[in-house]
PDB file of C-alpha atoms in Angstrom:
ATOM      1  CA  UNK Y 120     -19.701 -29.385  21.236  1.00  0.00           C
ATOM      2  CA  UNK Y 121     -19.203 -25.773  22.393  1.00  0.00           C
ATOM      3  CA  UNK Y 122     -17.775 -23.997  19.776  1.00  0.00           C
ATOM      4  CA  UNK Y 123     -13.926 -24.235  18.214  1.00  0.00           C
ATOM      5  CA  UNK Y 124     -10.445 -23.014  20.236  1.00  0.00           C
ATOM      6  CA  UNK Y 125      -9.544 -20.001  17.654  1.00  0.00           C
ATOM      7  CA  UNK Y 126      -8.306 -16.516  17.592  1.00  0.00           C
ATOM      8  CA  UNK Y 127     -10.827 -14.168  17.223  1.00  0.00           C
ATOM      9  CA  UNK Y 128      -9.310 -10.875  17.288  1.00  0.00           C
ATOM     10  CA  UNK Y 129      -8.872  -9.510  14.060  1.00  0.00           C
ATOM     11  CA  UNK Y 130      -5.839  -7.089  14.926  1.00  0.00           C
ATOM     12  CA  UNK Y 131      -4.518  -9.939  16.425  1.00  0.00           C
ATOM     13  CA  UNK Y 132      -4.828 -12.290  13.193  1.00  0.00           C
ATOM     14  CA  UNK Y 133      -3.437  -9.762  11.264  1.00  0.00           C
ATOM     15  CA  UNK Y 134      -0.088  -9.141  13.988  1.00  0.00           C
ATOM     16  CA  UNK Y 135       0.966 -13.182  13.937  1.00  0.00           C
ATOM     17  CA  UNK Y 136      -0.046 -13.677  10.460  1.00  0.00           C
ATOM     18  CA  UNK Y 137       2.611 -11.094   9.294  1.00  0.00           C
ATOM     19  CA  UNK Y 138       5.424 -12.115  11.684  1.00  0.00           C
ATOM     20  CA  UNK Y 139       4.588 -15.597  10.466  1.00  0.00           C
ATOM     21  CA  UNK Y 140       6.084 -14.736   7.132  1.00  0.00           C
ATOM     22  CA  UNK Y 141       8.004 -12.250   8.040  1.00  0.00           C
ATOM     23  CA  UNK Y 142       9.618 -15.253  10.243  1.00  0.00           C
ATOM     24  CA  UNK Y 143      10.038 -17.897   7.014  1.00  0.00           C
ATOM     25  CA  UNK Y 144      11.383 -15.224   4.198  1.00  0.00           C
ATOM     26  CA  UNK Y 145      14.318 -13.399   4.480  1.00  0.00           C
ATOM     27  CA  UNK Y 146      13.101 -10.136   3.298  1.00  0.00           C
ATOM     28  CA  UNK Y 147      16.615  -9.413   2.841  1.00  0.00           C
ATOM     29  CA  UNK Y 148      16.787  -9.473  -0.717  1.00  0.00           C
ATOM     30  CA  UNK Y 149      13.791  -7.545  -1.632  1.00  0.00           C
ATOM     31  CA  UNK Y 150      14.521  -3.711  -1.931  1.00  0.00           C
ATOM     32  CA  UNK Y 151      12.690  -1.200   0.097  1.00  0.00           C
ATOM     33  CA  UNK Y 152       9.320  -0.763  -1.123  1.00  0.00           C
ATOM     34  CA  UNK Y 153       9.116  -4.443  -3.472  1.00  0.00           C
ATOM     35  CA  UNK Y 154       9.164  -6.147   0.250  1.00  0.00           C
ATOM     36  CA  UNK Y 155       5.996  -5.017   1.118  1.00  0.00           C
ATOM     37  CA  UNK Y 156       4.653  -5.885  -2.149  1.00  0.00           C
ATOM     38  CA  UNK Y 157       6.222  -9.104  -1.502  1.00  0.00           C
ATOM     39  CA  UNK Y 158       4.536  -9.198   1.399  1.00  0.00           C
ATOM     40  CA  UNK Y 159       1.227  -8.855   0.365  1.00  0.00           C
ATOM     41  CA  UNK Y 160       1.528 -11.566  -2.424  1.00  0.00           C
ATOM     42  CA  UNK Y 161       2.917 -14.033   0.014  1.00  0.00           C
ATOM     43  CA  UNK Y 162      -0.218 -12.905   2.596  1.00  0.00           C
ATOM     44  CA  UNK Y 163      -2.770 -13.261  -0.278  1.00  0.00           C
ATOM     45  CA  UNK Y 164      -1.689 -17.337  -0.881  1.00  0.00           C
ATOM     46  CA  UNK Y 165      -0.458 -18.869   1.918  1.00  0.00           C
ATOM     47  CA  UNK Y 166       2.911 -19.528   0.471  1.00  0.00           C
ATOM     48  CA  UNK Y 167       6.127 -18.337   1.673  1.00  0.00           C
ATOM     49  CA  UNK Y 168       8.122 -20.141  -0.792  1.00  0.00           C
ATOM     50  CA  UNK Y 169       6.829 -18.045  -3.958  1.00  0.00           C
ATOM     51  CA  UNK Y 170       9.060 -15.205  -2.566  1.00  0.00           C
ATOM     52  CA  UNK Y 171      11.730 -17.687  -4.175  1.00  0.00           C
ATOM     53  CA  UNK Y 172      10.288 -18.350  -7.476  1.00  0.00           C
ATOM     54  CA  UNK Y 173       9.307 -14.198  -8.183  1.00  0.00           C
ATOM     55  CA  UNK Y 174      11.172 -12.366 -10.902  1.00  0.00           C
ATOM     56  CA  UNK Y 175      11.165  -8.074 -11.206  1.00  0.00           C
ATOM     57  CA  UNK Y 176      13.141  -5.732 -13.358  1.00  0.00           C
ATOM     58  CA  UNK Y 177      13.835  -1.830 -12.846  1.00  0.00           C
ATOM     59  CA  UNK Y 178      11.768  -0.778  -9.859  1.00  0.00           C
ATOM     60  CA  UNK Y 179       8.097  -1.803  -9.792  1.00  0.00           C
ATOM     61  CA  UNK Y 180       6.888  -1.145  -6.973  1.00  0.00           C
ATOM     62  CA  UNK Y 181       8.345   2.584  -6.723  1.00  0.00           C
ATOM     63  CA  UNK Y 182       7.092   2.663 -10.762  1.00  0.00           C
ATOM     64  CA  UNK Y 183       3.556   1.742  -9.765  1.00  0.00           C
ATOM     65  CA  UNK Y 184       3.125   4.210  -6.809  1.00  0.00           C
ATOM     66  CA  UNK Y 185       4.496   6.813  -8.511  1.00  0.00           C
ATOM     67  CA  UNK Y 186       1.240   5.637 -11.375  1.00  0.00           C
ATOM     68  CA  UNK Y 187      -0.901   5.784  -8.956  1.00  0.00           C
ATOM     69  CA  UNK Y 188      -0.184   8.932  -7.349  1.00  0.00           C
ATOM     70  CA  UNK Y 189      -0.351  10.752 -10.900  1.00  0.00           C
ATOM     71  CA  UNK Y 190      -3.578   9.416 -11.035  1.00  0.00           C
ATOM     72  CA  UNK Y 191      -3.135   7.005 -13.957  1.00  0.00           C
ATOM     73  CA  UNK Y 192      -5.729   3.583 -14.380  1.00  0.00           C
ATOM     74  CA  UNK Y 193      -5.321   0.125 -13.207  1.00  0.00           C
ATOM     75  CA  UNK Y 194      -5.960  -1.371 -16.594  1.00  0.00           C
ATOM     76  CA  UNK Y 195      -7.204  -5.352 -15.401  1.00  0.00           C
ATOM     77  CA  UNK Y 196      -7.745  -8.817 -17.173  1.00  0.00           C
ATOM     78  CA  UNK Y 197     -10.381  -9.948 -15.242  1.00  0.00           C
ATOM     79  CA  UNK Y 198     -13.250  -8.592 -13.305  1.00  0.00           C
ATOM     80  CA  UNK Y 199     -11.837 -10.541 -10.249  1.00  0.00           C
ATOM     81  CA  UNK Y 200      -9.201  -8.613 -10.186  1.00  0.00           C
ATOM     82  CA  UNK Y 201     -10.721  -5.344 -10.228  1.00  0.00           C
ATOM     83  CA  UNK Y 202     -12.983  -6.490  -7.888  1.00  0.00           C
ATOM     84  CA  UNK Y 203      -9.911  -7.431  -5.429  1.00  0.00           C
ATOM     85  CA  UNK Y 204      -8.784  -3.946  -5.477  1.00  0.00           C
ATOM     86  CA  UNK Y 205      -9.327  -2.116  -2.608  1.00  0.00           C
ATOM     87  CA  UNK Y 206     -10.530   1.181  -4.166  1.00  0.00           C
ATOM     88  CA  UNK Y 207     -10.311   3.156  -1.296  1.00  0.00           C
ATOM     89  CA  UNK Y 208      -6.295   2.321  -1.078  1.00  0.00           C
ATOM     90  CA  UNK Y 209      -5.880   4.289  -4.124  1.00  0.00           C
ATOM     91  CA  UNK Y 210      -4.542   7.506  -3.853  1.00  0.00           C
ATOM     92  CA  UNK Y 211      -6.122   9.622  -6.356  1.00  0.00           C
ATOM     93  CA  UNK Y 212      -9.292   7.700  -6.992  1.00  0.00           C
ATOM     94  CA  UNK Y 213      -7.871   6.027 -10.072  1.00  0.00           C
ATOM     95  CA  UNK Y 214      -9.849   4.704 -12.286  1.00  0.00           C
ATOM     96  CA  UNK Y 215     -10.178   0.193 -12.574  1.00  0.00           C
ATOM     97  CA  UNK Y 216     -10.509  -0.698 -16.107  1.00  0.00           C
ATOM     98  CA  UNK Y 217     -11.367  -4.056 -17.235  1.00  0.00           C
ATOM     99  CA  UNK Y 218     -12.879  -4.455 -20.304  1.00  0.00           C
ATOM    100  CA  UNK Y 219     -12.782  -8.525 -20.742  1.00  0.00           C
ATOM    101  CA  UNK Y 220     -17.009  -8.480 -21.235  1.00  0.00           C
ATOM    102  CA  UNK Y 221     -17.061  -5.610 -23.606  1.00  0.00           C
ATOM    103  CA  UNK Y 222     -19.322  -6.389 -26.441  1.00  0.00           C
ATOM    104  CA  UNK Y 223     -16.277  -5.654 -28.843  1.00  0.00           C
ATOM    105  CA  UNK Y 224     -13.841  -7.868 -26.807  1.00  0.00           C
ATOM    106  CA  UNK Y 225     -16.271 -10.930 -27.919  1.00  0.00           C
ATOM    107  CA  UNK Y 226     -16.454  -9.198 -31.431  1.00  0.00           C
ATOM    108  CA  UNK Y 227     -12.115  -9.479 -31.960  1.00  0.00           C
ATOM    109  CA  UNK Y 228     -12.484 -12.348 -30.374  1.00  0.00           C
ATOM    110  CA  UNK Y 229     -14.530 -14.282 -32.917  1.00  0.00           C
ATOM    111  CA  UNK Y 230     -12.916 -12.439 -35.524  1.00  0.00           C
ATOM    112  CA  UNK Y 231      -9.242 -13.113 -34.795  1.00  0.00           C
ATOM    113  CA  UNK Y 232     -10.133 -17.091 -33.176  1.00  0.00           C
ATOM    114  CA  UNK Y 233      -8.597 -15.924 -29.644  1.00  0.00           C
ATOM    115  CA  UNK Y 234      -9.557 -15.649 -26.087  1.00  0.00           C
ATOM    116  CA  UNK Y 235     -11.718 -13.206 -24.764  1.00  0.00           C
ATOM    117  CA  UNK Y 236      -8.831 -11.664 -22.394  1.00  0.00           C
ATOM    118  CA  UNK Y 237      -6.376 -11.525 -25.330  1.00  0.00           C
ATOM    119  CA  UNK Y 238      -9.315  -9.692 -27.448  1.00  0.00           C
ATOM    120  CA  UNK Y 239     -10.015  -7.360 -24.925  1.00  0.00           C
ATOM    121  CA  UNK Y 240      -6.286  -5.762 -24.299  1.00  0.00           C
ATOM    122  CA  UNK Y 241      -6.873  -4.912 -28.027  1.00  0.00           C
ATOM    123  CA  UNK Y 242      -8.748  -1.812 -25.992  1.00  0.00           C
ATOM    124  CA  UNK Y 243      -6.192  -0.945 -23.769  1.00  0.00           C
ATOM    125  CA  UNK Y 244      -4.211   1.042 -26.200  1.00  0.00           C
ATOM    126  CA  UNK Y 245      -5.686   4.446 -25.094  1.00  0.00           C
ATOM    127  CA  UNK Y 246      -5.179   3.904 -21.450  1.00  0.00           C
ATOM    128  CA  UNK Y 247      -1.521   2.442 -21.270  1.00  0.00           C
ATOM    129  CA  UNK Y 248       0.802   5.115 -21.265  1.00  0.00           C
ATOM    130  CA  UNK Y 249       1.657   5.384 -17.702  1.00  0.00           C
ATOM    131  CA  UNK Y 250      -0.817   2.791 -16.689  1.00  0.00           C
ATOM    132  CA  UNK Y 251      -0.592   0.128 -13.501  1.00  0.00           C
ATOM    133  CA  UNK Y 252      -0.938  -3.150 -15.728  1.00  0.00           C
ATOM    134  CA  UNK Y 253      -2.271  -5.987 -13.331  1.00  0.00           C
ATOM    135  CA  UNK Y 254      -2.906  -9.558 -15.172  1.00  0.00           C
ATOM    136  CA  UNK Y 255      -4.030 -12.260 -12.386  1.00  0.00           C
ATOM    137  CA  UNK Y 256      -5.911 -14.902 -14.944  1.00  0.00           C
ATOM    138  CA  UNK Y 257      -5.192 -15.011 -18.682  1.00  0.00           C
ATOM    139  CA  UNK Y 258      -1.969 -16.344 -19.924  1.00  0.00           C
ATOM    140  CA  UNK Y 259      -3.155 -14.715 -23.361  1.00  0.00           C
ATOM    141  CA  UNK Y 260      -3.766 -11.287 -21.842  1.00  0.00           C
ATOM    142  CA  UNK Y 261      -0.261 -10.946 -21.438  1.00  0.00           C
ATOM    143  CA  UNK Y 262       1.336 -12.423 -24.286  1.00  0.00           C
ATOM    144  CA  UNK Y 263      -1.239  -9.873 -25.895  1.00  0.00           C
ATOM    145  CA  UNK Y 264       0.222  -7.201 -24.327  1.00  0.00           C
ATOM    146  CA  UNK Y 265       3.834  -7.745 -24.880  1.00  0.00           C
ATOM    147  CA  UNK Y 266       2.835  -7.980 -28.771  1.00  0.00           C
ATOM    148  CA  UNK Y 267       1.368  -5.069 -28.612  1.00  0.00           C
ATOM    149  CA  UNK Y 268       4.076  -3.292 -26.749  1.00  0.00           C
ATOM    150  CA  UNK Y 269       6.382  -4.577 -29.520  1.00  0.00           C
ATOM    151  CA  UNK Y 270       4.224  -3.105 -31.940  1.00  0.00           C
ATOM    152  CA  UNK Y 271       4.580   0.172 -30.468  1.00  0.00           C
ATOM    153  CA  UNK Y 272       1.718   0.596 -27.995  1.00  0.00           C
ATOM    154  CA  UNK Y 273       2.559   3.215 -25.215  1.00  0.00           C
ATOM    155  CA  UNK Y 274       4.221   1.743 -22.158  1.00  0.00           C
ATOM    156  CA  UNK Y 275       2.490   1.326 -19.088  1.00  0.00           C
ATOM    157  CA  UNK Y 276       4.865   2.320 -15.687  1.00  0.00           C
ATOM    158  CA  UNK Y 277       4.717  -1.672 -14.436  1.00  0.00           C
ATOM    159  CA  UNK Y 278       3.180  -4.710 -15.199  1.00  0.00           C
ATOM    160  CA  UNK Y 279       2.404  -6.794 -12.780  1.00  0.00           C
ATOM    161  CA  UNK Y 280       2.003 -10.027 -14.490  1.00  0.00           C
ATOM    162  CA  UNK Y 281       0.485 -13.562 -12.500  1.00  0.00           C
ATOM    163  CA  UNK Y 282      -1.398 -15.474 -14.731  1.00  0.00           C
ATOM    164  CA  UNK Y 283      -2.381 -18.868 -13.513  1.00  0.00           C
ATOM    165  CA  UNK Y 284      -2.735 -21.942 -15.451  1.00  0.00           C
ATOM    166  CA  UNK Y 285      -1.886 -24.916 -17.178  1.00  0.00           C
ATOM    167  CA  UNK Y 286      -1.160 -23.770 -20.504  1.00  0.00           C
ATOM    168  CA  UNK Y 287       1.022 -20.689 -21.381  1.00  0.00           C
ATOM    169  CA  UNK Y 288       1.303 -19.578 -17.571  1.00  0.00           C
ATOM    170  CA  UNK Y 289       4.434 -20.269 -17.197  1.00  0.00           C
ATOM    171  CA  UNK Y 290       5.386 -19.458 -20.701  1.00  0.00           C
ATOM    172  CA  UNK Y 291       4.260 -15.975 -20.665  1.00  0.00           C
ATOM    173  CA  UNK Y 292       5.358 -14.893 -17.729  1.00  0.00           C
ATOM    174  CA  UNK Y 293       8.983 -16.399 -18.960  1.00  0.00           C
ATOM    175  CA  UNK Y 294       8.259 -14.062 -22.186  1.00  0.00           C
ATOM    176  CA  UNK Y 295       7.157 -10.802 -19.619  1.00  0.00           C
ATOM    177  CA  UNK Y 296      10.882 -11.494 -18.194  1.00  0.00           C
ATOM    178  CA  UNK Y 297      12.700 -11.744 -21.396  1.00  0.00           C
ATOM    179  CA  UNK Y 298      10.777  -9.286 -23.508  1.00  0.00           C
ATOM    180  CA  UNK Y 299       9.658  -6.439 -21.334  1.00  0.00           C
ATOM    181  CA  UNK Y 300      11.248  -3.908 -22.838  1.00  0.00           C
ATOM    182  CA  UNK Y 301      11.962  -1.782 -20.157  1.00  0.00           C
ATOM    183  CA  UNK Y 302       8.885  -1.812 -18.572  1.00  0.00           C
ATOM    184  CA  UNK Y 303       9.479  -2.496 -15.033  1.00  0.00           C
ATOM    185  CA  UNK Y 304       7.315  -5.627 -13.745  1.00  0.00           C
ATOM    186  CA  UNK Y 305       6.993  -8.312 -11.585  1.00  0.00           C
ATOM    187  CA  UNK Y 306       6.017 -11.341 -11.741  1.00  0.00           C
ATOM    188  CA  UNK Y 307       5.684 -15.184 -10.572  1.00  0.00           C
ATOM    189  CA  UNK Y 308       7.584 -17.920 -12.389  1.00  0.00           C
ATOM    190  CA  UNK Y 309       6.121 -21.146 -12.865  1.00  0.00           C
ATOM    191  CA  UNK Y 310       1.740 -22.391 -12.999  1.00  0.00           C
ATOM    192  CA  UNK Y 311       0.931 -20.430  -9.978  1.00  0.00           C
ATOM    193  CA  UNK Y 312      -0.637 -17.007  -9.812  1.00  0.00           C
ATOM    194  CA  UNK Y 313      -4.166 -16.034  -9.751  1.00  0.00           C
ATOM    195  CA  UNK Y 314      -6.619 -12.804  -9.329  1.00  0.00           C
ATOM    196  CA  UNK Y 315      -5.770 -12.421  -5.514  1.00  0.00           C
ATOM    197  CA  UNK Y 316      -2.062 -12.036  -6.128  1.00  0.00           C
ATOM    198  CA  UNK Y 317      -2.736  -9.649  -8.849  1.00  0.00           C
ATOM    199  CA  UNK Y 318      -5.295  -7.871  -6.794  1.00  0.00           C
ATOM    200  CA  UNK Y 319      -3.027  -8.047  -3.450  1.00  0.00           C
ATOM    201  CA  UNK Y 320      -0.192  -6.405  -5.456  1.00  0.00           C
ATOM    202  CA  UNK Y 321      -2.098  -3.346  -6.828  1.00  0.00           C
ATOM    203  CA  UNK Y 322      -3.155  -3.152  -3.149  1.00  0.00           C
ATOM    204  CA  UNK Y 323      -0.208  -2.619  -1.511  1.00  0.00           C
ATOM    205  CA  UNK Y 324       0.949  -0.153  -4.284  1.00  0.00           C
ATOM    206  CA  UNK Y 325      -1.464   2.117  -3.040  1.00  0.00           C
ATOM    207  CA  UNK Y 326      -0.804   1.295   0.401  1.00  0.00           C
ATOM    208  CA  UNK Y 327       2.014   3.805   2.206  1.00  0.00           C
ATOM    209  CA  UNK Y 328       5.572   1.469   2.661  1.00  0.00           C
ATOM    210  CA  UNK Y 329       5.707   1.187   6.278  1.00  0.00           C
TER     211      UNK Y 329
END
């Protein structure tokens, strides 16, 4: 053997892999600004047939780059997500918060007998008013969040809500739709979801809509 018949140009890669789905979703029903976000999700997965299972209200992706501009955090679940976020997208060097290993998420969470993700939006509270919410892993992060929200906790300017799983995925993100209040979002019905989806949305937020 002398080696594999593959592309190798990157710019190349990146040109057919966009047309590609560009090709299998009608971008058609995504207003300008969400289909680029759209994009990106569908880019970070593999899957063109998400784009048919995603739910938004108000507009979240003009919400979130209007955040993001004003300088306000990226308040995350789960180090992977920060992690995914291309800091140098960002457009006033906003600040990643994740706070899921603080020593007092593990304290609320032994106290209170609940997850360690749910615990640590319990420290959110101080950032959220204006805030990019982006929740790729724990089911429990966001039902968290929309208790807290209920309870009277500032609102953030979107959530972008893909928790993956098993258990409660599908649930919460079925409570983000019907209990928002207000908040714009966006999110992916069903089990699937994940870190890079969270992570590709925040990215294209602070990417310029071409």
């Amino acid at each position: 053997m002398t080696g594999f018949d593959y592309l190798r140009d990157p710019k190349e890669i990146y040109r057919q892999s966009f047309a590609t789905l560009r090709a299998e979703v009608d971008f058609g029903v995504f207003e300008d600004g969400l289909d680029k976000v759209v994009e990106r999700l569908i880019h970070s997965c593999g899957m063109p047939e998400i784009a048919a299972e995603l739910a938004w209200d108000g507009d979240p992706a003009g919400a979130g780059r209007r955040a993001l501009a004003a300088g306000r955090p990226v308040l995350t679940d789960a180090e992977m997500v920060r992690s995914g976020i291309i800091a140098a997208r960002l457009p006033a060097a906003n600040t990643l918060i994740c706070t899921t290993h603080s020593p007092v998420a593990f304290e609320v969470a032994a106290d209170k007998q609940t997850t360690r993700s749910a615990a640590a939006v319990e420290q959110w509270e101080p950032f959220l008013d204006g805030a990019v919410v982006a929740i790729g892993n724990a089911p429990t992060a966001l039902f968290r969040l929309l208790e807290g929200l209920a309870e009277g906790w500032p609102k953030p300017a979107v959530i972008l809500g893909f928790p993956v799983g098993f258990i409660g995925a599908a649930e919460s993100k079925e409570a983000l739709i019907e209990h928002a209040g207000g908040v714009p979002f966006l999110t992916l019905r069903g089990r699937r979801g994940g870190s890079a989806m969270a992570a590709a949305a925040v990215n294209a937020l602070g990417s310029e809509p071409s």
